[in-house]
Amino acid sequence: AAKRNGLRFVEYDRSQEQQMRERYILLNELRQALQTDALHIVLQPKVELISGRAVGFEALVRWQHADGHIINPDQFIPVAETAGLISELDLNVLGQTLSVARSFQQQGITLPISFNTSSIDLLLPGYFDEMLSMIRASGLPPELLELEVTESQAMVEYRNISLQLRQLLEYGIGVSIDDFGTGYSSLAHITDLAASVLKIDRTFISRLGESENADHIVDMILRLGDRFGFQVIAEGVETEQQRQLLIDKGCLYAQGYLFARPMKPEQALEWVRNRR
Ligand code: C2E
Ligand code: CA
Ligand code: CA
Ligand code: CA
């Protein structure tokens, strides 16, 4: 038995070492990707539920690995966050978002584009000013931009980032609380939340019509939006049934594979043009 336990211990150790090695490789490759412009953005349309009309886009980062395949952000954003690379990454994405927004504007498409921001960025001295100066330098009207920060991160750091979020709102840039419903906002915060949009988390949308709890949570978020003046958008809408349930509940906006997948900017532009 002692031998078996010993073996198991060795196996456990080896897999941890393996994980650390993989993480180390990933980090080095990510550093290189940032240097070599291997990160690019795709855009996913946000639509008005009833008409299907586009009302905006979300910029999502993609990593084109040296071996050609595309790596999704869930696989490297958390690593970038713990390794101190997230701010560089997010500013890189912001820069691309601004130039795409400029190009869309020049081609007559004036819809807001949102970009994701880690709360780590907003806590870093200088980040906020850098972000604002990039936005100002772009010459874009602030109404064409929106920052998304997840509810879980925003609530943990609320005291430290709410001033910045409020400043963005005052400047005219939208602030969207992402994955709303999963991050334990207190009601005290809701009443003066520095935000313009609540994004209902995909997990609730995917259980609509199957779980009474999901139903109640979606209803509650829609009512919070009404009561406190937030726009509400449902994310991850995949089925016609979900779309219909959301319309019945009075939800106005959505995002999800039912309408469009994230696309290269040129394709997103075409997508909007074909729908007007
Ligand atoms: P998120 O902000 O909640 O973004 C929505 C994610 O759901 C995206 O995954 C999108 O492709 C996916 N999605 C959209 N519609 C559907 C649907 O109908 N069904 C399903 N199953 N999925 C859908 P993605 O692009 O892999 O991004 C994952 C997460 O990575 C994002 O979640 C966001 O938190 C983070 N992220 C992405 N880009 C950036 C970035 O530039 N900076 C930072 N800090 N985080 C980012
Ligand atoms: Ca988001
Ligand atoms: Ca989300
Ligand atoms: Ca998410």
Short mmCIF file of C-alpha atoms and ligand atoms in Angstrom, two decimals:
data_model
loop_
_atom_site.label_atom_id
_atom_site.label_comp_id
_atom_site.label_asym_id
_atom_site.label_seq_id
_atom_site.Cartn_x
_atom_site.Cartn_y
_atom_site.Cartn_z
CA ALA A 1 0.00 0.00 0.00
CA ALA A 2 2.88 2.31 0.85
CA LYS A 3 4.26 1.79 -2.60
CA ARG A 4 0.93 2.59 -4.24
CA ASN A 5 0.58 5.78 -2.26
CA GLY A 6 4.11 6.72 -3.19
CA LEU A 7 3.37 6.18 -6.84
CA ARG A 8 0.25 8.24 -6.69
CA PHE A 9 2.19 11.05 -5.06
CA VAL A 10 4.76 10.98 -7.82
CA GLU A 11 2.04 11.08 -10.49
CA TYR A 12 0.37 14.03 -8.83
CA ASP A 13 3.66 15.87 -8.62
CA ARG A 14 4.48 15.24 -12.23
CA SER A 15 1.16 16.60 -13.47
CA GLN A 16 1.65 19.76 -11.43
CA GLU A 17 5.10 20.18 -12.87
CA GLN A 18 3.64 19.57 -16.31
CA GLN A 19 1.03 22.26 -15.73
CA MET A 20 3.65 24.74 -14.61
CA ARG A 21 5.77 23.99 -17.64
CA GLU A 22 2.81 24.47 -19.97
CA ARG A 23 1.91 27.73 -18.30
CA TYR A 24 5.48 28.94 -18.66
CA ILE A 25 5.51 28.11 -22.36
CA LEU A 26 2.13 29.75 -22.87
CA LEU A 27 3.33 32.92 -21.16
CA ASN A 28 6.43 33.19 -23.28
CA GLU A 29 4.43 32.61 -26.41
CA LEU A 30 1.91 35.22 -25.33
CA ARG A 31 4.67 37.77 -24.72
CA GLN A 32 5.90 37.08 -28.20
CA ALA A 33 2.39 37.28 -29.64
CA LEU A 34 2.05 40.77 -28.18
CA GLN A 35 5.32 41.81 -29.82
CA THR A 36 4.48 40.35 -33.19
CA ASP A 37 0.88 41.51 -33.57
CA ALA A 38 -0.42 37.96 -33.39
CA LEU A 39 -3.43 39.11 -31.38
CA HIS A 40 -6.38 40.45 -33.27
CA ILE A 41 -9.99 41.29 -32.59
CA VAL A 42 -13.21 39.80 -33.85
CA LEU A 43 -16.55 41.55 -33.51
CA GLN A 44 -19.83 40.05 -32.38
CA PRO A 45 -22.97 42.04 -33.22
CA LYS A 46 -25.44 43.09 -30.55
CA VAL A 47 -28.99 43.22 -31.85
CA GLU A 48 -32.43 44.55 -31.08
CA LEU A 49 -34.42 41.41 -30.27
CA ILE A 50 -37.60 42.20 -32.14
CA SER A 51 -36.15 43.49 -35.39
CA GLY A 52 -32.79 41.73 -35.45
CA ARG A 53 -31.25 45.10 -36.30
CA ALA A 54 -27.64 45.60 -35.19
CA VAL A 55 -27.22 48.07 -32.32
CA GLY A 56 -23.51 47.62 -31.67
CA PHE A 57 -20.60 45.20 -31.44
CA GLU A 58 -18.36 43.62 -28.83
CA ALA A 59 -14.65 43.31 -29.57
CA LEU A 60 -13.22 39.94 -28.51
CA VAL A 61 -9.55 39.08 -28.67
CA ARG A 62 -8.19 36.12 -30.65
CA TRP A 63 -4.68 34.76 -30.72
CA GLN A 64 -3.40 33.40 -33.97
CA HIS A 65 -0.78 30.95 -32.74
CA ALA A 66 2.47 30.51 -34.69
CA ASP A 67 1.31 27.02 -35.71
CA GLY A 68 -1.76 28.59 -37.33
CA HIS A 69 -4.58 27.66 -35.02
CA ILE A 70 -6.70 30.22 -33.18
CA ILE A 71 -6.61 30.27 -29.39
CA ASN A 72 -9.67 31.54 -27.52
CA PRO A 73 -9.30 34.07 -24.70
CA ASP A 74 -10.55 31.76 -21.95
CA GLN A 75 -7.27 29.91 -22.41
CA PHE A 76 -4.96 32.88 -21.99
CA ILE A 77 -6.73 35.85 -20.37
CA PRO A 78 -6.58 34.31 -16.85
CA VAL A 79 -2.87 33.59 -17.35
CA ALA A 80 -2.27 37.11 -18.64
CA GLU A 81 -4.07 38.46 -15.58
CA THR A 82 -1.93 36.63 -13.07
CA ALA A 83 1.32 37.24 -14.95
CA GLY A 84 0.98 41.01 -15.29
CA LEU A 85 0.43 40.95 -19.05
CA ILE A 86 -3.24 41.84 -19.09
CA SER A 87 -2.84 45.61 -19.26
CA GLU A 88 -0.59 45.47 -22.27
CA LEU A 89 -3.00 43.05 -23.88
CA ASP A 90 -6.06 45.16 -23.14
CA LEU A 91 -4.42 48.34 -24.44
CA ASN A 92 -3.43 46.47 -27.57
CA VAL A 93 -7.05 45.37 -28.03
CA LEU A 94 -8.27 48.90 -27.32
CA GLY A 95 -5.96 50.27 -30.00
CA GLN A 96 -7.35 47.81 -32.54
CA THR A 97 -10.90 48.56 -31.43
CA LEU A 98 -10.36 52.28 -31.94
CA SER A 99 -8.96 51.86 -35.41
CA VAL A 100 -11.79 49.53 -36.44
CA ALA A 101 -14.33 51.99 -35.02
CA ARG A 102 -12.68 54.78 -37.01
CA SER A 103 -12.77 52.76 -40.18
CA PHE A 104 -16.44 51.81 -39.66
CA GLN A 105 -17.27 55.44 -39.00
CA GLN A 106 -15.57 56.48 -42.23
CA GLN A 107 -17.66 53.89 -44.05
CA GLY A 108 -20.88 55.22 -42.60
CA ILE A 109 -21.42 52.61 -39.87
CA THR A 110 -21.74 54.47 -36.58
CA LEU A 111 -22.55 51.79 -34.02
CA PRO A 112 -20.89 51.56 -30.60
CA ILE A 113 -18.17 48.97 -30.08
CA SER A 114 -17.49 47.62 -26.61
CA PHE A 115 -14.14 46.35 -25.35
CA ASN A 116 -13.41 44.12 -22.35
CA THR A 117 -11.34 45.44 -19.49
CA SER A 118 -9.93 43.56 -16.55
CA SER A 119 -10.38 45.24 -13.16
CA ILE A 120 -6.63 44.73 -12.74
CA ASP A 121 -6.12 47.35 -15.47
CA LEU A 122 -8.25 49.92 -13.71
CA LEU A 123 -6.34 49.40 -10.46
CA LEU A 124 -3.01 50.03 -12.14
CA PRO A 125 -1.72 53.59 -11.73
CA GLY A 126 -1.63 55.31 -15.10
CA TYR A 127 -3.77 52.82 -16.96
CA PHE A 128 -6.91 54.88 -16.91
CA ASP A 129 -5.15 58.01 -18.18
CA GLU A 130 -3.45 56.02 -20.91
CA MET A 131 -6.79 54.56 -21.95
CA LEU A 132 -8.47 57.97 -22.04
CA SER A 133 -5.65 59.58 -23.95
CA MET A 134 -5.79 56.83 -26.59
CA ILE A 135 -9.53 57.36 -26.88
CA ARG A 136 -9.15 61.13 -27.15
CA ALA A 137 -6.38 60.79 -29.73
CA SER A 138 -8.65 58.61 -31.88
CA GLY A 139 -11.01 61.54 -32.34
CA LEU A 140 -13.99 59.19 -32.00
CA PRO A 141 -17.17 60.44 -30.38
CA PRO A 142 -17.34 58.79 -26.94
CA GLU A 143 -20.84 57.45 -27.71
CA LEU A 144 -19.23 54.97 -30.09
CA LEU A 145 -17.34 53.26 -27.27
CA GLU A 146 -18.30 51.13 -24.32
CA LEU A 147 -16.21 49.47 -21.64
CA GLU A 148 -17.19 46.02 -20.33
CA VAL A 149 -16.05 44.85 -16.92
CA THR A 150 -17.32 41.66 -15.31
CA GLU A 151 -19.61 41.97 -12.33
CA SER A 152 -17.47 39.65 -10.20
CA GLN A 153 -14.36 41.78 -10.72
CA ALA A 154 -16.19 45.09 -10.50
CA MET A 155 -17.83 44.25 -7.19
CA VAL A 156 -14.66 43.07 -5.48
CA GLU A 157 -12.92 46.30 -6.43
CA TYR A 158 -15.98 48.52 -6.52
CA ARG A 159 -14.66 51.16 -4.19
CA ASN A 160 -11.42 51.44 -6.12
CA ILE A 161 -12.78 51.54 -9.64
CA SER A 162 -16.19 53.21 -9.37
CA LEU A 163 -14.70 56.70 -9.65
CA GLN A 164 -13.09 55.79 -12.95
CA LEU A 165 -16.24 54.15 -14.25
CA ARG A 166 -18.22 57.24 -13.31
CA GLN A 167 -15.69 59.44 -15.11
CA LEU A 168 -16.16 57.39 -18.27
CA LEU A 169 -19.93 57.76 -18.04
CA GLU A 170 -19.62 61.50 -17.59
CA TYR A 171 -17.36 61.65 -20.63
CA GLY A 172 -20.04 59.82 -22.62
CA ILE A 173 -18.49 56.35 -22.82
CA GLY A 174 -20.83 53.48 -21.94
CA VAL A 175 -20.03 51.16 -19.04
CA SER A 176 -21.37 47.65 -19.21
CA ILE A 177 -21.42 45.23 -16.26
CA ASP A 178 -20.60 41.90 -17.85
CA ASP A 179 -21.81 38.46 -16.73
CA PHE A 180 -24.37 40.17 -14.53
CA GLY A 181 -26.13 37.90 -12.05
CA THR A 182 -23.03 35.89 -11.14
CA GLY A 183 -21.13 38.43 -9.09
CA TYR A 184 -23.18 39.19 -5.98
CA SER A 185 -23.87 42.88 -6.44
CA SER A 186 -25.34 44.22 -3.26
CA LEU A 187 -28.54 46.18 -3.60
CA ALA A 188 -26.83 49.11 -1.94
CA HIS A 189 -24.40 49.23 -4.85
CA ILE A 190 -27.02 48.72 -7.52
CA THR A 191 -28.77 51.94 -6.68
CA ASP A 192 -25.67 53.96 -7.54
CA LEU A 193 -23.80 51.56 -9.77
CA ALA A 194 -21.53 53.46 -12.14
CA ALA A 195 -22.83 51.73 -15.25
CA SER A 196 -25.15 52.20 -18.19
CA VAL A 197 -25.69 48.56 -19.20
CA LEU A 198 -26.27 45.22 -17.44
CA LYS A 199 -25.35 42.15 -19.48
CA ILE A 200 -27.27 39.10 -18.30
CA ASP A 201 -24.84 36.20 -18.01
CA ARG A 202 -25.09 33.41 -20.55
CA THR A 203 -25.64 30.71 -17.90
CA PHE A 204 -29.09 32.15 -17.10
CA ILE A 205 -30.02 32.54 -20.75
CA SER A 206 -29.05 28.96 -21.53
CA ARG A 207 -31.37 27.69 -18.76
CA LEU A 208 -34.34 29.87 -19.73
CA GLY A 209 -37.49 27.78 -20.09
CA GLU A 210 -35.84 24.90 -18.23
CA SER A 211 -35.08 26.33 -14.83
CA GLU A 212 -37.51 28.41 -12.83
CA ASN A 213 -34.58 30.00 -11.01
CA ALA A 214 -32.98 31.20 -14.23
CA ASP A 215 -36.36 32.59 -15.21
CA HIS A 216 -36.67 34.53 -11.97
CA ILE A 217 -33.14 35.88 -12.15
CA VAL A 218 -33.65 37.16 -15.69
CA ASP A 219 -36.94 38.79 -14.63
CA MET A 220 -35.24 40.37 -11.66
CA ILE A 221 -32.37 41.82 -13.72
CA LEU A 222 -34.85 43.25 -16.24
CA ARG A 223 -36.75 44.88 -13.39
CA LEU A 224 -33.55 46.29 -11.88
CA GLY A 225 -32.77 47.77 -15.28
CA ASP A 226 -36.20 49.39 -15.51
CA ARG A 227 -36.15 50.65 -11.99
CA PHE A 228 -32.64 52.10 -11.97
CA GLY A 229 -32.28 53.11 -15.59
CA PHE A 230 -29.83 50.55 -16.99
CA GLN A 231 -30.10 49.19 -20.48
CA VAL A 232 -30.24 45.38 -20.26
CA ILE A 233 -28.80 43.00 -22.84
CA ALA A 234 -28.96 39.20 -22.83
CA GLU A 235 -25.80 37.38 -23.86
CA GLY A 236 -25.43 33.91 -25.32
CA VAL A 237 -28.83 33.66 -27.02
CA GLU A 238 -28.66 30.47 -29.07
CA THR A 239 -32.24 29.38 -29.74
CA GLU A 240 -35.44 30.83 -31.12
CA GLN A 241 -37.18 29.74 -27.91
CA GLN A 242 -34.78 31.80 -25.81
CA ARG A 243 -35.33 34.76 -28.11
CA GLN A 244 -39.11 34.48 -27.76
CA LEU A 245 -38.98 34.12 -23.97
CA LEU A 246 -36.78 37.21 -23.72
CA ILE A 247 -39.12 39.22 -25.93
CA ASP A 248 -42.07 38.11 -23.75
CA LYS A 249 -40.21 39.30 -20.68
CA GLY A 250 -39.64 42.70 -22.26
CA CYS A 251 -35.91 42.36 -22.90
CA LEU A 252 -34.91 44.62 -25.79
CA TYR A 253 -31.36 43.63 -26.73
CA ALA A 254 -29.32 40.48 -27.15
CA GLN A 255 -26.13 38.95 -28.39
CA GLY A 256 -25.52 35.33 -29.30
CA TYR A 257 -24.90 32.67 -31.89
CA LEU A 258 -28.59 32.75 -32.92
CA PHE A 259 -27.88 36.14 -34.51
CA ALA A 260 -24.18 36.04 -35.30
CA ARG A 261 -20.89 34.57 -34.21
CA PRO A 262 -17.90 36.83 -33.59
CA MET A 263 -16.50 37.77 -37.02
CA LYS A 264 -13.52 39.50 -38.56
CA PRO A 265 -14.17 43.25 -38.72
CA GLU A 266 -14.67 43.26 -42.52
CA GLN A 267 -17.24 40.48 -42.23
CA ALA A 268 -18.99 42.28 -39.39
CA LEU A 269 -19.25 45.36 -41.59
CA GLU A 270 -20.77 43.28 -44.39
CA TRP A 271 -23.14 41.63 -41.92
CA VAL A 272 -24.54 44.99 -40.83
CA ARG A 273 -24.80 46.30 -44.37
CA ASN A 274 -26.80 43.28 -45.46
CA ARG A 275 -29.30 43.88 -42.69
CA ARG A 276 -30.26 47.45 -43.22
P1 C2E B 1 -17.43 37.55 -22.40
O1 C2E B 1 -17.00 38.99 -22.32
O2 C2E B 1 -18.58 37.13 -21.57
O3 C2E B 1 -17.66 37.31 -23.95
C1 C2E B 1 -18.68 36.47 -24.46
C2 C2E B 1 -18.14 35.12 -24.84
O4 C2E B 1 -19.22 34.27 -25.20
C3 C2E B 1 -17.24 35.16 -26.07
O5 C2E B 1 -16.30 34.12 -25.92
C4 C2E B 1 -18.21 34.84 -27.19
O6 C2E B 1 -17.59 34.33 -28.33
C5 C2E B 1 -19.08 33.81 -26.53
N1 C2E B 1 -20.43 33.73 -27.09
C6 C2E B 1 -21.11 34.69 -27.74
N2 C2E B 1 -22.34 34.27 -28.09
C7 C2E B 1 -22.45 32.99 -27.65
C8 C2E B 1 -23.49 32.00 -27.70
O7 C2E B 1 -24.60 32.21 -28.23
N3 C2E B 1 -23.23 30.81 -27.13
C9 C2E B 1 -22.04 30.52 -26.52
N4 C2E B 1 -21.87 29.31 -26.00
N5 C2E B 1 -21.05 31.43 -26.45
C10 C2E B 1 -21.24 32.66 -26.99
P2 C2E B 1 -14.76 34.41 -26.09
O8 C2E B 1 -14.55 35.30 -27.27
O9 C2E B 1 -14.10 33.07 -26.09
O10 C2E B 1 -14.35 35.24 -24.81
C11 C2E B 1 -14.33 34.64 -23.55
C12 C2E B 1 -14.06 35.66 -22.46
O11 C2E B 1 -12.72 36.17 -22.54
C13 C2E B 1 -14.93 36.91 -22.58
O12 C2E B 1 -16.19 36.62 -22.04
C14 C2E B 1 -14.15 37.92 -21.79
O13 C2E B 1 -14.40 37.80 -20.40
C15 C2E B 1 -12.71 37.50 -22.06
N6 C2E B 1 -12.13 38.39 -23.08
C16 C2E B 1 -12.28 38.36 -24.43
N7 C2E B 1 -11.58 39.35 -25.03
C17 C2E B 1 -10.96 40.05 -24.03
C18 C2E B 1 -10.10 41.20 -23.99
O14 C2E B 1 -9.75 41.82 -25.00
N8 C2E B 1 -9.69 41.61 -22.75
C19 C2E B 1 -10.07 40.98 -21.59
N9 C2E B 1 -9.62 41.44 -20.43
N10 C2E B 1 -10.89 39.91 -21.60
C20 C2E B 1 -11.32 39.45 -22.80
CA CA B 2 -17.72 40.95 -22.46
CA CA B 3 -20.26 38.19 -20.79
CA CA B 4 -18.10 35.49 -19.68
#
